[in-house]
Short mmCIF file of C-alpha atoms in Angstrom, two decimals:
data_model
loop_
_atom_site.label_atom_id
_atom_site.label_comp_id
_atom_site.label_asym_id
_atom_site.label_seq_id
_atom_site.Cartn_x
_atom_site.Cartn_y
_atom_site.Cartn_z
CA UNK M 397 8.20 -10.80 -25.77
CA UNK M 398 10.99 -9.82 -23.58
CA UNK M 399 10.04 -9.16 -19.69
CA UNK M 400 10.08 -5.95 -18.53
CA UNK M 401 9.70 -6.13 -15.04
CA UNK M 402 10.79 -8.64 -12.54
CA UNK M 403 9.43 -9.53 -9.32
CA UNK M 404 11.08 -10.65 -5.97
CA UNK M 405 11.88 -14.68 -5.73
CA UNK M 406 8.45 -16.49 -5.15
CA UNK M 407 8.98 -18.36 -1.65
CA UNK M 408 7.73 -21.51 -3.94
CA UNK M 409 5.76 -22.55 -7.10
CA UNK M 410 4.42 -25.00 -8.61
CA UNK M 411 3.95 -26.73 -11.41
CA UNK M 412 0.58 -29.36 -11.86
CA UNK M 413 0.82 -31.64 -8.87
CA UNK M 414 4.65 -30.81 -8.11
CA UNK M 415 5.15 -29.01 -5.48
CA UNK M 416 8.94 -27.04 -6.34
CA UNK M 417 10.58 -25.50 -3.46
CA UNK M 418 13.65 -23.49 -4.34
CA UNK M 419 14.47 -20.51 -6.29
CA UNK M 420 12.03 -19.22 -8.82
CA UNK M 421 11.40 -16.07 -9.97
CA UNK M 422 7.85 -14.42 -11.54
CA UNK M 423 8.80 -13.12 -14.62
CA UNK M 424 6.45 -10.04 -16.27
CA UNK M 425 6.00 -9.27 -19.50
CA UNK M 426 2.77 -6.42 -19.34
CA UNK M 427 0.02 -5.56 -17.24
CA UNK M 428 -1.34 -9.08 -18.52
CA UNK M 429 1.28 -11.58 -18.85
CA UNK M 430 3.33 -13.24 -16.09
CA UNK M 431 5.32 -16.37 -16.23
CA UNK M 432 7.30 -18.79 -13.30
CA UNK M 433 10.81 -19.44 -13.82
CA UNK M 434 13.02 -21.54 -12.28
CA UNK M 435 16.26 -19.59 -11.92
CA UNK M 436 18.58 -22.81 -11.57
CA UNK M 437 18.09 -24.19 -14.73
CA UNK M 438 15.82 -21.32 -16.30
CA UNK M 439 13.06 -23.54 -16.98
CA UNK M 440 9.08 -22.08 -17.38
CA UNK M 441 7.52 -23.89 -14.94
CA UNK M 442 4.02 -21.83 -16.10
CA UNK M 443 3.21 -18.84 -18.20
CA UNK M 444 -0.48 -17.15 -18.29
CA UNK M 445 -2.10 -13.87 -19.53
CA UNK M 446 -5.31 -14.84 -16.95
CA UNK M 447 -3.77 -12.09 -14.92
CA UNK M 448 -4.34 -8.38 -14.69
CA UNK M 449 -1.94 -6.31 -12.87
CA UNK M 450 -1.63 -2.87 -11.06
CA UNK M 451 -0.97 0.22 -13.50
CA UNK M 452 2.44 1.68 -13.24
CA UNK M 453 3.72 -1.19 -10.75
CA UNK M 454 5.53 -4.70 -11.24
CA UNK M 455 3.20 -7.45 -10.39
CA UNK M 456 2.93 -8.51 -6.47
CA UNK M 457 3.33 -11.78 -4.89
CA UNK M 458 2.73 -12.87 -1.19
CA UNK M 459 1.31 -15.94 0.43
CA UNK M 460 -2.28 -14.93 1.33
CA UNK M 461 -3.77 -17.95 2.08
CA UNK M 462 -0.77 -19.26 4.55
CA UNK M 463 -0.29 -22.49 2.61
CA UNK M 464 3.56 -21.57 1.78
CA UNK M 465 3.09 -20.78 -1.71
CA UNK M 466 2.74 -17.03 -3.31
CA UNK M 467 0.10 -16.31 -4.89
CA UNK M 468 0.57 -13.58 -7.76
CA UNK M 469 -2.21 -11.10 -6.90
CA UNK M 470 -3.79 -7.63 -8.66
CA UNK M 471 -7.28 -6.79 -9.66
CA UNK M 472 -7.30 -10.34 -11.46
CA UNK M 473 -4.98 -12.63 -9.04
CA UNK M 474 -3.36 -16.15 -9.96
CA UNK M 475 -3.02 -19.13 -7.53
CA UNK M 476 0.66 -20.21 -6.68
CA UNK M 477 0.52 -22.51 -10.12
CA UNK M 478 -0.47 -20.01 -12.05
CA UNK M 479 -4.37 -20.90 -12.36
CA UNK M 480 -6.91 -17.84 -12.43
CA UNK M 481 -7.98 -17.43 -8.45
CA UNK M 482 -12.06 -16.74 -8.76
CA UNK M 483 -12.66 -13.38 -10.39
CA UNK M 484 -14.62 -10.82 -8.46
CA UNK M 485 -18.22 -9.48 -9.31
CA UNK M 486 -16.76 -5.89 -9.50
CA UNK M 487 -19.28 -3.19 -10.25
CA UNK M 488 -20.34 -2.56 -13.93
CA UNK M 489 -18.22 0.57 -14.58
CA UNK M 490 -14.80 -0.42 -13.27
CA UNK M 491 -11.77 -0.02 -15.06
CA UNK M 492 -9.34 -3.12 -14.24
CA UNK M 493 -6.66 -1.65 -16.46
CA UNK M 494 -6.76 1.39 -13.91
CA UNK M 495 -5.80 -0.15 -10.94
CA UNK M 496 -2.69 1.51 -9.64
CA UNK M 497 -2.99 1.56 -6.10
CA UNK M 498 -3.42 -1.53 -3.24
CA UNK M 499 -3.18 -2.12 0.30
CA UNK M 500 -3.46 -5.59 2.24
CA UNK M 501 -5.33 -6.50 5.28
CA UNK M 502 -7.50 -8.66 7.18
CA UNK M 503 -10.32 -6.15 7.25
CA UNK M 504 -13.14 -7.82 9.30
CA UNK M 505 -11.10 -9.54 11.77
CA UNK M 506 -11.82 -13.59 9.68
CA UNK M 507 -8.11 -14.39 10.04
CA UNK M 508 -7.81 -13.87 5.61
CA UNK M 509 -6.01 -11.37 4.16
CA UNK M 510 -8.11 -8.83 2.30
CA UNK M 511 -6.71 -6.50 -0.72
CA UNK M 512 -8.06 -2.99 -1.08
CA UNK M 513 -7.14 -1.60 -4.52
CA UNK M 514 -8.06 2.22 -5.87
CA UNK M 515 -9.15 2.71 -8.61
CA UNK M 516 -8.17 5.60 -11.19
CA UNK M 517 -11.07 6.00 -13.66
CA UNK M 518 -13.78 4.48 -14.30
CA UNK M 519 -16.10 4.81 -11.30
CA UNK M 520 -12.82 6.35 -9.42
CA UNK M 521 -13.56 4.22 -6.71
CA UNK M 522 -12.05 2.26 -3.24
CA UNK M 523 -12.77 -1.76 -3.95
CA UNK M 524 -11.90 -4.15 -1.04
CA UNK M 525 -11.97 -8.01 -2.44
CA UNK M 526 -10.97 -11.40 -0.94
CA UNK M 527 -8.29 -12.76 -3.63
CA UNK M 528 -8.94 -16.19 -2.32
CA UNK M 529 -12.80 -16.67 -2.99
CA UNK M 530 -13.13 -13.80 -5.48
CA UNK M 531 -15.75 -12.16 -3.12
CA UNK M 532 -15.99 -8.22 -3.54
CA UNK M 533 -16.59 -7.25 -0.19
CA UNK M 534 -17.66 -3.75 -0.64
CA UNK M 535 -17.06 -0.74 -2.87
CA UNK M 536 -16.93 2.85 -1.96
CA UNK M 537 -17.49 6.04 -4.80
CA UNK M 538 -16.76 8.78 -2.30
CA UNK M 539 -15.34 11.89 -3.46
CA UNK M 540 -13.65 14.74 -2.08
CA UNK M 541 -15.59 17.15 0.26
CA UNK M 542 -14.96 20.02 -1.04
CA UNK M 543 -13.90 19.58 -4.87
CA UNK M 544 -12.64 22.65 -5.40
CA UNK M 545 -8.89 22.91 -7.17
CA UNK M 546 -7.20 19.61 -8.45
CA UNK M 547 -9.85 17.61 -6.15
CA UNK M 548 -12.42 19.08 -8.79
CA UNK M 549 -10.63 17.81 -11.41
CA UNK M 550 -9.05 14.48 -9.94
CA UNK M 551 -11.88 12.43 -8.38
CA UNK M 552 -10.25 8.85 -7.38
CA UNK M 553 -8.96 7.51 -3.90
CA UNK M 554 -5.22 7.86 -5.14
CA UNK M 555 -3.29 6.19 -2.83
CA UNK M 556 -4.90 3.88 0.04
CA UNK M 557 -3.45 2.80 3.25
CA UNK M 558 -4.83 -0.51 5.75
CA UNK M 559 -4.68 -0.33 9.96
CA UNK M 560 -6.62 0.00 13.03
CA UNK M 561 -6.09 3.60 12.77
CA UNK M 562 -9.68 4.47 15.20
CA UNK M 563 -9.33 1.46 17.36
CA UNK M 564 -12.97 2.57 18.73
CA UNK M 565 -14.28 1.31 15.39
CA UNK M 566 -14.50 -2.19 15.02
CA UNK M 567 -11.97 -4.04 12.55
CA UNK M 568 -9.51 -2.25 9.64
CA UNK M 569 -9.92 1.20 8.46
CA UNK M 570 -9.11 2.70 5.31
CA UNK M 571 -7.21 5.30 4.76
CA UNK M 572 -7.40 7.47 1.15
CA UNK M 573 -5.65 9.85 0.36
CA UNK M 574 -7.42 11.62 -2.93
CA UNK M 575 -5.85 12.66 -5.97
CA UNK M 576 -5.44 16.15 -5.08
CA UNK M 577 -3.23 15.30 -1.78
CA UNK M 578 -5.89 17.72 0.33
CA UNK M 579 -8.65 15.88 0.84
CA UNK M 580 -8.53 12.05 1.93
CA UNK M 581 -11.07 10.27 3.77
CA UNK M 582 -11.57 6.97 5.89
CA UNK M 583 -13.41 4.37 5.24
CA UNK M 584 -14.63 1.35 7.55
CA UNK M 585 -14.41 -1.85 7.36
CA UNK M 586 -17.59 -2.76 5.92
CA UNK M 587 -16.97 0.30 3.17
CA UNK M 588 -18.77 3.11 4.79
CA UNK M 589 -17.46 6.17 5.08
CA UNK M 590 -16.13 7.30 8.64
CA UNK M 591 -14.61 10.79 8.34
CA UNK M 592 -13.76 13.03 5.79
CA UNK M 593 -10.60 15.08 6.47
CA UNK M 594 -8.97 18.72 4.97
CA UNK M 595 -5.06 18.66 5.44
CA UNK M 596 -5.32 21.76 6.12
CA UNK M 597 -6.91 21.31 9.05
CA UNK M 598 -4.05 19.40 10.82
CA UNK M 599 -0.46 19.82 9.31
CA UNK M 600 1.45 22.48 10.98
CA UNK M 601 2.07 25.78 10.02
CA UNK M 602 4.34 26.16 6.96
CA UNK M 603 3.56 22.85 5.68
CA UNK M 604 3.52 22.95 1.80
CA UNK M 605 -0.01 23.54 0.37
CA UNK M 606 1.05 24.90 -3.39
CA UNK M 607 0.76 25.98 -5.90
CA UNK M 608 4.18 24.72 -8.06
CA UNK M 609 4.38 27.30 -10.55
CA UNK M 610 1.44 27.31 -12.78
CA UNK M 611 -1.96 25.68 -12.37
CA UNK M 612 -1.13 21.71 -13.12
CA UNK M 613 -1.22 18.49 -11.18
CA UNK M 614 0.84 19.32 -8.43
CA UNK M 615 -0.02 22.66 -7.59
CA UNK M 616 -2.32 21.98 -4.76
CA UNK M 617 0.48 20.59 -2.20
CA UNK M 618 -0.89 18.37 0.38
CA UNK M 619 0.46 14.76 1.49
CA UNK M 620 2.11 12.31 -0.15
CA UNK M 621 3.37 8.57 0.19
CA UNK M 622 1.09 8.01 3.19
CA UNK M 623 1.85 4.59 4.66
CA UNK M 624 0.19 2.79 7.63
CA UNK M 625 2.66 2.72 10.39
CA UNK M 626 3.04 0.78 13.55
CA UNK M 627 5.22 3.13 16.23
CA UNK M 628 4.80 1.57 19.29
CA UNK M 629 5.73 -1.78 18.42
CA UNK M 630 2.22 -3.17 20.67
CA UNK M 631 0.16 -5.84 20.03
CA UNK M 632 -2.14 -3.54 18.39
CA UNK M 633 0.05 -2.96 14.73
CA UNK M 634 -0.51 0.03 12.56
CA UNK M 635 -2.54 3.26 14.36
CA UNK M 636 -0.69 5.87 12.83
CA UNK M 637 0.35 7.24 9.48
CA UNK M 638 3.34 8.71 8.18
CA UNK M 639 3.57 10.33 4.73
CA UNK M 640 5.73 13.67 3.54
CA UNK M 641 4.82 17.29 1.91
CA UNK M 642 3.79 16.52 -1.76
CA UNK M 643 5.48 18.29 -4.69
CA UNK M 644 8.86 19.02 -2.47
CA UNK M 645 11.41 17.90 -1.29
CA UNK M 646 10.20 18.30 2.23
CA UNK M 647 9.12 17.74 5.55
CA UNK M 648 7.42 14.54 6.99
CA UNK M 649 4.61 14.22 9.07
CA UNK M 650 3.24 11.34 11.68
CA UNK M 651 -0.79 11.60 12.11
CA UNK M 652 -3.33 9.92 14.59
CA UNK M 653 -7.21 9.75 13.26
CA UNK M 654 -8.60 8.97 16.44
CA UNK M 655 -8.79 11.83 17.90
CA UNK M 656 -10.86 14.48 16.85
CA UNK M 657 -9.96 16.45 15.19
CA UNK M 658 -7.17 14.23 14.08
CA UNK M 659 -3.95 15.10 15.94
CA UNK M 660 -0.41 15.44 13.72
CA UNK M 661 1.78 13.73 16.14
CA UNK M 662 4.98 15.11 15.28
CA UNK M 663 6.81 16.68 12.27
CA UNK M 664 10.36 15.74 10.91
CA UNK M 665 11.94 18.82 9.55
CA UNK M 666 14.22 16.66 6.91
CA UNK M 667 13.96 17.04 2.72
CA UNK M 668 12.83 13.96 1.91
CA UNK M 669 12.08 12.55 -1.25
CA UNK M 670 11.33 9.25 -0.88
CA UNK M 671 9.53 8.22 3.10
CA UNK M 672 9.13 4.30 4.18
CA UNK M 673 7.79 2.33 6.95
CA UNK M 674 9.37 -0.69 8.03
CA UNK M 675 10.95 -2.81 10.87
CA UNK M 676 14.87 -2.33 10.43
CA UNK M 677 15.88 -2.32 13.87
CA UNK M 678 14.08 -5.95 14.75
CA UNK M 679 11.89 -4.51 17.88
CA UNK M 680 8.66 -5.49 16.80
CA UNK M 681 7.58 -1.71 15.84
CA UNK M 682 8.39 0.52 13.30
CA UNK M 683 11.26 2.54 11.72
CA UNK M 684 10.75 5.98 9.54
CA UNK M 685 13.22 5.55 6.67
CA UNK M 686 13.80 8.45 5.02
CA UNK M 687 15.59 9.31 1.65
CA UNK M 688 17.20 12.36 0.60
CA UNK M 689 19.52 13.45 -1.93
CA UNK M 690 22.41 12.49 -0.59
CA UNK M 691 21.65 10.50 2.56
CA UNK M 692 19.24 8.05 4.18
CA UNK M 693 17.80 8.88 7.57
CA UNK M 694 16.37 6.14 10.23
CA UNK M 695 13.94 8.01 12.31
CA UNK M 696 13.12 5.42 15.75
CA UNK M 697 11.46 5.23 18.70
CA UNK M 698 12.93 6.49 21.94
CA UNK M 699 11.21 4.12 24.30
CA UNK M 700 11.45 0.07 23.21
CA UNK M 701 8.59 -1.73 23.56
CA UNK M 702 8.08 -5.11 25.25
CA UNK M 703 8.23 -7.88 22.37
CA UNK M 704 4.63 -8.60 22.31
CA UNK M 705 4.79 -10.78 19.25
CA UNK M 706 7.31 -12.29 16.88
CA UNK M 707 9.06 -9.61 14.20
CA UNK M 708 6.60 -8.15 12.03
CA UNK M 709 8.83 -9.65 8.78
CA UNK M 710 7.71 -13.02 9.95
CA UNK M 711 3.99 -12.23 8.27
CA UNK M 712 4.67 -13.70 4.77
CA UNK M 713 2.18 -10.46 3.23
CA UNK M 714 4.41 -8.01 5.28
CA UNK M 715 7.74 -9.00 4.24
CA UNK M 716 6.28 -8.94 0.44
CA UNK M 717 5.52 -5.56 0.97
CA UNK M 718 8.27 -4.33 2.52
CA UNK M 719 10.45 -6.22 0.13
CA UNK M 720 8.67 -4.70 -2.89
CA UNK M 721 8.14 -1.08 -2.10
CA UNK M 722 6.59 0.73 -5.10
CA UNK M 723 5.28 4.53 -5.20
CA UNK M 724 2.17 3.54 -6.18
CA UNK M 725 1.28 0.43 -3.70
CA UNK M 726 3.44 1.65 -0.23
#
């Protein structure tokens, strides 16, 4: 089989008792079937179909555990060498091959990193799991309030976002944004619903709410790309969002949940394709990158923060992340 996606260089891997530190790359060949390759000699140092990747996305690697080696991580995850890591008791119903959305976080405050995945089909629902123990640590099934439109028709999480984004609440909310784009909800740390939430309840006027042409998957507008997003550059991290207008080129949008209602912060008036969060400047916060047709716009702060901790790309699971943006796992 010939490799059809390619993942960014593994920090390290290893092979039996050998620790290798140098250049390797993870190699995959489908949803399935991953392999470690040392790129200075091109030498397998492991292959194994033990894993089960995200739908529509490469596979992901980041070092969860903080022992310096990548782990290779989906709804079925491999340790750094390429042995299964313990497979969770997901709920009878789930559809693993359906995966195509994660976020990562340390949800409940234990100091290890946590990996929220949505799940399209099955029981269309949000799963949060420990990679490192295989514990599931909760599952939520909620649906859109008011399924009326493509949120009758499209029932899953979609897209899901991680951060303190209701720092009354204790630990790591949830943030999901439905299929339909008009209709997310938040969920809590230990899986229960908080809120839900109509978009158009708090995006400015003129913000695009469909339809595109005739009745079809896009016609109901909404948000899209929604990404956690940490402004202020405090020791607090991510408490906001940032995503654009779905099914346009169009406008993006920076949102609060904790107040209620939920307060759009500000709106960009760009015509954006493509919006990303990430540290670009090196102030400890972060940037809005946006892409257009023909240009790329860095949207910053006004006001620089105090450097309350180190750079965010210093967390091994952030610069993974960052490094490996895909639509489907922002």
């Amino acid at each position: 089989m010939r490799p059809n996606a390619c993942e960014a260089r593994c920090r390290t891997c290893t092979q039996g008792s050998t620790t290798k530190r140098g250049r390797e790359v993870l190699l995959q060949y489908d949803q399935r079937t991953v392999a470690a390759v040392d790129i200075d000699d091109f030498h397998e140092l492991w292959r194994s179909s033990d894993y089960l990747g995200f739908d529509h996305s490469p596979a992901f690697v980041a070092d969860i555990d903080g022992d310096g080696l990548d782990e290779v991580l989906g709804p079925l995850s491999l340790a750094a060498d390429g042995t299964p890591l313990p497979r969770p008791a997901y709920p009878q119903g789930t559809s693993l091959l359906a995966v195509d959305s994660a976020a990562f976080a340390d949800l409940d405050g234990d100091g290890i990193v946590d990996m929220v995945l949505a799940e399209q089909g099955g029981n269309n629902a949000t799963l949060a799991v420990r990679p490192t123990d295989g514990a599931l640590l909760w599952s939520n099934v909620e649906r859109p309030a008011h399924p009326t439109g493509g949120c009758a028709r499209e029932l899953d999480p979609d897209k899901v976002a991680a951060g303190d984004f209701m720092p009354s609440v204790p630990g790591i909310e949830v943030f999901a944004r439905s299929a339909c784009g008009r209709e997310p909800w938040v969920i809590g740390a230990d899986g229960g619903t908080l809120e839900h939430l109509r978009v158009e309840d708090f995006v400015p006027e003129g913000w695009f709410l469909g339809p595109v042409g005739a009745e079809g998957e896009d016609s109901d507008g909404g948000i899209d790309l929604v990404s956690a997003l940490d402004w202020h550059g405090n020791a607090h991290g991510n408490r906001l969002l940032v995503f654009k207008e779905r099914a346009v080129d169009g406008d993006v949008g920076i949102l609060g949940l904790e107040r209620d209602p939920p307060a759009f912060g500000f709106r960009l008036q760009r015509q954006a394709l493509l919006v990303y969060a990430a540290d670009v400047v090196g102030d400890h916060r972060e940037e809005i990158i946006v892409l257009e047709r023909e240009r790329i716009l860095v949207e910053y702060h006004d006001n620089a923060p105090k450097p309350l901790r180190q750079r965010l790309w210093s967390d091994p699971v952030y610069a993974r992340r960052k490094q490996n943006w895909n639509y489907y796992r922002p």
